[in-house]
Short mmCIF file of C-alpha atoms in Angstrom, two decimals:
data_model
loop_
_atom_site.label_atom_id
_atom_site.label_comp_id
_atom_site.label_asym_id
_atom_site.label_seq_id
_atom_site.Cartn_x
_atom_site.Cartn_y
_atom_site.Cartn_z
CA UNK A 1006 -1.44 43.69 -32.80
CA UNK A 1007 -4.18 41.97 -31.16
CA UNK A 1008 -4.84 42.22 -26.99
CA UNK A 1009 -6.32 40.19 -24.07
CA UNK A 1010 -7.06 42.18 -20.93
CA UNK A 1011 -7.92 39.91 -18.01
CA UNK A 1012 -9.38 43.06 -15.52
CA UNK A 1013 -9.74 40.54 -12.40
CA UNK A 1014 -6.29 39.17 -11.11
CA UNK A 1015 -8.19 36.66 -8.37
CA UNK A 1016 -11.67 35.69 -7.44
CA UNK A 1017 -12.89 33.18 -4.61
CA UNK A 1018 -16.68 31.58 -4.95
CA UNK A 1019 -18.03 29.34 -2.44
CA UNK A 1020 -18.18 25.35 -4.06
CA UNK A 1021 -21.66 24.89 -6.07
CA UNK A 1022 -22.10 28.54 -6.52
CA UNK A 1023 -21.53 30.37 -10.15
CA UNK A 1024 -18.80 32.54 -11.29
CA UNK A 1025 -17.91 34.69 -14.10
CA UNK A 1026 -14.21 35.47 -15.32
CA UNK A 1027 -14.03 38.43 -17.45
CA UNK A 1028 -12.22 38.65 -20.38
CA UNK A 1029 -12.06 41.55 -23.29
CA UNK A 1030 -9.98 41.85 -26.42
CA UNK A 1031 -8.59 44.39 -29.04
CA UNK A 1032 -8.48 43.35 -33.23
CA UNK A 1033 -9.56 44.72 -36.27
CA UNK A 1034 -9.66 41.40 -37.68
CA UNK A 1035 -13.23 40.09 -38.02
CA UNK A 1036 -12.05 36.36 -38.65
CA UNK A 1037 -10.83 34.66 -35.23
CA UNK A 1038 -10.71 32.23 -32.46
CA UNK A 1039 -11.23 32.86 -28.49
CA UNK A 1040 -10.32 30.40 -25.52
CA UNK A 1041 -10.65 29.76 -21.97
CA UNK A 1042 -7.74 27.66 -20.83
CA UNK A 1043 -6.89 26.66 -17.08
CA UNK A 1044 -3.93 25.88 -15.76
CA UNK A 1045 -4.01 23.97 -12.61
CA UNK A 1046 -0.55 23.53 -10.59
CA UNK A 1047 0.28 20.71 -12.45
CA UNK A 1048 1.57 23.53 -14.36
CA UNK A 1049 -0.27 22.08 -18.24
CA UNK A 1050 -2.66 24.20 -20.01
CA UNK A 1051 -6.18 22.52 -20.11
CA UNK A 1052 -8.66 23.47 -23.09
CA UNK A 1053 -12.09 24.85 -21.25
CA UNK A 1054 -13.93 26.23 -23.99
CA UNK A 1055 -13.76 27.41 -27.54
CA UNK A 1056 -15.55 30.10 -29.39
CA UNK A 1057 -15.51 30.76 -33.24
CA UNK A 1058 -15.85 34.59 -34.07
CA UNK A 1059 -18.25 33.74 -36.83
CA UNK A 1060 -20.43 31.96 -34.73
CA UNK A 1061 -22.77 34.13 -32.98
CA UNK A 1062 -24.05 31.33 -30.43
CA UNK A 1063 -22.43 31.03 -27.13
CA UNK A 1064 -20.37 27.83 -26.40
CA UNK A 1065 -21.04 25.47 -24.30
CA UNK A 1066 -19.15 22.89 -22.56
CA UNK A 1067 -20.97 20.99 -19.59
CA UNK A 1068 -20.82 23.69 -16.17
CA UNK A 1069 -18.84 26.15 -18.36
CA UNK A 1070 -20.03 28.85 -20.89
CA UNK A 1071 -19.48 31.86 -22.62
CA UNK A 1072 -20.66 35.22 -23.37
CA UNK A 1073 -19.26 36.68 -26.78
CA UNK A 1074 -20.28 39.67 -27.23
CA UNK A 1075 -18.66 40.53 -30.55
CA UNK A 1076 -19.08 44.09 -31.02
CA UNK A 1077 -17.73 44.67 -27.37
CA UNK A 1078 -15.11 42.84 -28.29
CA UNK A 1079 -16.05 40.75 -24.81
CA UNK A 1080 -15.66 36.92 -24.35
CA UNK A 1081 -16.50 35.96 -20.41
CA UNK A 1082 -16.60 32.79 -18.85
CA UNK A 1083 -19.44 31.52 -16.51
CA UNK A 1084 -18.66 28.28 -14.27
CA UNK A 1085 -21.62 26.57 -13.12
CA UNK A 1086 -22.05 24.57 -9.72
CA UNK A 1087 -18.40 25.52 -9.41
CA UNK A 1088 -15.97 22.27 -8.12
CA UNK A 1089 -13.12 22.34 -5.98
CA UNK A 1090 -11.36 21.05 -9.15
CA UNK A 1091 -12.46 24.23 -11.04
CA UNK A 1092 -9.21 25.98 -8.61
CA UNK A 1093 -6.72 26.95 -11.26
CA UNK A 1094 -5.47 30.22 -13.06
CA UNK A 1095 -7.98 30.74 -15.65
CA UNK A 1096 -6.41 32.64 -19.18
CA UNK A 1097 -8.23 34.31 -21.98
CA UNK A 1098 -6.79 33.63 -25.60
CA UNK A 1099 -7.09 35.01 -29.16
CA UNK A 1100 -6.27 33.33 -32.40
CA UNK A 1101 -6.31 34.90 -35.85
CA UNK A 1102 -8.30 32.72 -38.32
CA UNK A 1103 -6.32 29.82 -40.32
CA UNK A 1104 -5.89 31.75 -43.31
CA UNK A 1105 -3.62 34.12 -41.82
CA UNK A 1106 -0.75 31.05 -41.80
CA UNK A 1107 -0.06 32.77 -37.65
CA UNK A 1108 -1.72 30.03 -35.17
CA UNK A 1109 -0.09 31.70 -32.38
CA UNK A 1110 -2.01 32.40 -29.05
CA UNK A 1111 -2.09 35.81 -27.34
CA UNK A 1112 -3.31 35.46 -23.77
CA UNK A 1113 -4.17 37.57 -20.92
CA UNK A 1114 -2.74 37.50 -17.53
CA UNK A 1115 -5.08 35.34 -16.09
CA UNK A 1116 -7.36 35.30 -13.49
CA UNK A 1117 -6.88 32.70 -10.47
CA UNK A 1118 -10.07 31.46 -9.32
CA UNK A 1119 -10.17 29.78 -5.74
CA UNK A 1120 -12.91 27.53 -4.84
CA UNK A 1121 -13.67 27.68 -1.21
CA UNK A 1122 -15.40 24.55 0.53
CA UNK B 966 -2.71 7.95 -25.58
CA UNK B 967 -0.08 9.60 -24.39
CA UNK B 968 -0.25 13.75 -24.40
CA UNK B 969 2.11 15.80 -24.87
CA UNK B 970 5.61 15.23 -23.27
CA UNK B 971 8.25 17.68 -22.03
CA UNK B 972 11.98 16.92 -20.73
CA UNK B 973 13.16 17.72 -18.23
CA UNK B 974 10.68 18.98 -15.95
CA UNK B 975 13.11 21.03 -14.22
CA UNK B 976 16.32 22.35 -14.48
CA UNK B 977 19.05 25.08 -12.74
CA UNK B 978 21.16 26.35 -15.10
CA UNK B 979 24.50 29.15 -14.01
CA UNK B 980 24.37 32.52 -16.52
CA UNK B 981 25.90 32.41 -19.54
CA UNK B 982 25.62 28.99 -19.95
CA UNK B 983 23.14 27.34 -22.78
CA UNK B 984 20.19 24.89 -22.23
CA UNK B 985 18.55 22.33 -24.57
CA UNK B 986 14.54 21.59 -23.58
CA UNK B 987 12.82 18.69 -25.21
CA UNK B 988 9.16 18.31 -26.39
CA UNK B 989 7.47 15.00 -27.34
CA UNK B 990 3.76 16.19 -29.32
CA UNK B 991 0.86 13.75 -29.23
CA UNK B 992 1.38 10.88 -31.48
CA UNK B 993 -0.13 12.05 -35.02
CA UNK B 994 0.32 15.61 -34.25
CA UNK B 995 2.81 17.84 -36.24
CA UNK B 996 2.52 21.28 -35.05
CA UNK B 997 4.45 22.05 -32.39
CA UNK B 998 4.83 25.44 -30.49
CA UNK B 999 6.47 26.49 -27.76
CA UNK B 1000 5.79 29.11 -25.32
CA UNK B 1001 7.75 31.23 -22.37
CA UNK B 1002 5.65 32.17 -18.78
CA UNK B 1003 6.81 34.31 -16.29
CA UNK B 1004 5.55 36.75 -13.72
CA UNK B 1005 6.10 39.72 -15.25
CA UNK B 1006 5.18 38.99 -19.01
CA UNK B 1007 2.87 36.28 -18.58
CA UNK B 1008 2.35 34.13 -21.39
CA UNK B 1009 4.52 35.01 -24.71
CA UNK B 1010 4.90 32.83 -27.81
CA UNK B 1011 8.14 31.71 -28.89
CA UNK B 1012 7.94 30.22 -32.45
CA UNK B 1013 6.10 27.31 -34.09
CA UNK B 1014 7.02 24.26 -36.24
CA UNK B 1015 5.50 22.18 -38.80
CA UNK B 1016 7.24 19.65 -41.06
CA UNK B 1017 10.62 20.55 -39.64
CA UNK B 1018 10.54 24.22 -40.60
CA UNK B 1019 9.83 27.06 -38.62
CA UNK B 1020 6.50 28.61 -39.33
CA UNK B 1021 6.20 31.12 -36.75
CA UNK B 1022 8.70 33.22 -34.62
CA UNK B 1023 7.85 35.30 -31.70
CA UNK B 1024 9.68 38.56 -30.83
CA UNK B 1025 12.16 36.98 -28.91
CA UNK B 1026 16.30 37.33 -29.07
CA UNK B 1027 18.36 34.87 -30.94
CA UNK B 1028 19.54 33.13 -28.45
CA UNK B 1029 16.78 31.41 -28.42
CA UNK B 1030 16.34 28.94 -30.84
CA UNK B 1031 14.53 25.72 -31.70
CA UNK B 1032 14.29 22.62 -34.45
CA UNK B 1033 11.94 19.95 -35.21
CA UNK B 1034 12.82 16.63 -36.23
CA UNK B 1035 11.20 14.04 -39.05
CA UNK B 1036 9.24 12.43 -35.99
CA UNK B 1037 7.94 15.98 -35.06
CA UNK B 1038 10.02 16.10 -31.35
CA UNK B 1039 11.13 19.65 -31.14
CA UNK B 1040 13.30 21.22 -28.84
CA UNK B 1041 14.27 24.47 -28.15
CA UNK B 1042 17.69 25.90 -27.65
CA UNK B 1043 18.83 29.15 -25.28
CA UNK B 1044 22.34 30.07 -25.32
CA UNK B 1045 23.82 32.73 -23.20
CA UNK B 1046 21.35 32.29 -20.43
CA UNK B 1047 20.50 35.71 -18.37
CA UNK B 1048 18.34 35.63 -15.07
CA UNK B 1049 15.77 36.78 -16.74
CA UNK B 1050 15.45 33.59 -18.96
CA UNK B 1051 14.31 32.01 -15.94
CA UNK B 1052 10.64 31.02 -16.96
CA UNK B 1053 8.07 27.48 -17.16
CA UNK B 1054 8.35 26.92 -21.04
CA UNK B 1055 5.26 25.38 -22.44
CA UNK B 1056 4.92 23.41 -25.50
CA UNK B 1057 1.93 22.92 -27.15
CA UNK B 1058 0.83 20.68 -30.33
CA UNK B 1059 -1.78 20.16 -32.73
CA UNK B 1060 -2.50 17.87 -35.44
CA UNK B 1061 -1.34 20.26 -38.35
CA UNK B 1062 -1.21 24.09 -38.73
CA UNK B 1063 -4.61 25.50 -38.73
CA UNK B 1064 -6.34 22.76 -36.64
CA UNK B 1065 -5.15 25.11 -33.27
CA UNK B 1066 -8.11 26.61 -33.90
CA UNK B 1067 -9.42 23.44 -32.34
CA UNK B 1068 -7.28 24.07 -29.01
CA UNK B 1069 -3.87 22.78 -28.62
CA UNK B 1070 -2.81 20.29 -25.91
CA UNK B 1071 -0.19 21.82 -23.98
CA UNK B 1072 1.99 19.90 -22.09
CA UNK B 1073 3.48 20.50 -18.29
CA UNK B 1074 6.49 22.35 -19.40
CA UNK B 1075 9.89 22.86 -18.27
CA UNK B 1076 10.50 25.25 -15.22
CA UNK B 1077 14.33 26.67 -16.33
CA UNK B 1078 15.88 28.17 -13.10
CA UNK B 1079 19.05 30.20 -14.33
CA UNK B 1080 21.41 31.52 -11.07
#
């Protein structure tokens, strides 16, 4: 069965400066999907970022990134000129690949990042 | 156009009594899933549906239980409710099976309060 460990229950960051979540994982599967999704306290799950395990080149989505690092089996996300919007709980997610017919996310237990004015 | 669109938003429910919650996907989308969040097990998946069949089931009890209808609405059922039922459940669609890998939209889920 495949794992998300999320090692960093809260962080804080000052507005405009960067941050990095952490997020690491356990498969033997080599085909797969990884996500950053926040949830704000409007309660609904918002897509950050997407990363495709075959892909070796970081995503990118405006002030957010990642760092896959497949052999560590690592996938952390770095927030740029952080926003008082960018307060939420942050969660790491796997997905097996399509052809396993299981499109069912595992998540961690989420780290809740507070941007301070 | 509209996302995706849960009923009720929230709801107190007595033990041992059994509670219907409603998802609406995003217009075109077929898959729907639904997951449970709480505290102490964070975020668990509960089962998925595509063309009115179950695809998926999560290592959950019986009692709970869902369906999906021709227009893709789902809902899920939980009969027998125990305090420990007591969660937000999240639904989530996408367009078809396999396009999750895309990211589902989630919608703002139902917070079930069982006394």
């Amino acid at each position: 069965a495949q794992t998300v460990t999320q090692s960093q229950p809260e962080m804080s960051v000052q507005e405009a400066e960067t941050v990095t979540l952490s997020c690491t994982y356990d498969t033997s599967e080599s085909n797969y999907y990884l996500f950053w999704y926040k949830q704000p306290p409007s309660r609904q799950m918002i897509l950050v970022i997407r990363q495709e395990a075959y892909k070796q080149q970081n995503a990118t989505e405006n002030r957010f990134s990642v760092n896959f690092q497949k052999a560590a089996k690592s996938f952390s996300l770095k927030i740029s000129d952080s926003q008082l919007g960018d307060t939420a709980m942050y969660f790491c997610a796997f997905m097996m690949g399509p052809n396993f017919g299981n499109e069912k996310l595992t998540f961690g237990t989420g780290t809740r990042l507070t941007i301070i004015p | 156009k509209a996302g995706v669109t849960q009923t009720p938003r929230y709801l107190i429910k007595t033990r041992g009594q059994q509670v219907t919650l409603s998802c609406s996907p995003i217009s075109g989308h077929r898959s729907v899933s639904w997951y449970q969040q709480t505290p102490g097990q964070g975020l668990q998946f509960l089962f998925e549906y595509f063309s009115e069949t179950q695809r998926n089931k999560g290592n959950f009890p019986g009692r709970f239980s869902g369906r999906q209808f021709s227009n893709s609405r789902s809902e899920m059922n939980v009969s027998t409710l125990e305090l420990g039922d007591s969660a937000l459940y999240l639904c989530a669609s996408s367009i078809e099976p396999g396009q999750g890998a895309r990211g589902y939209t989630f919608g703002s889920g139902t917070r079930l309060t069982v006394v």
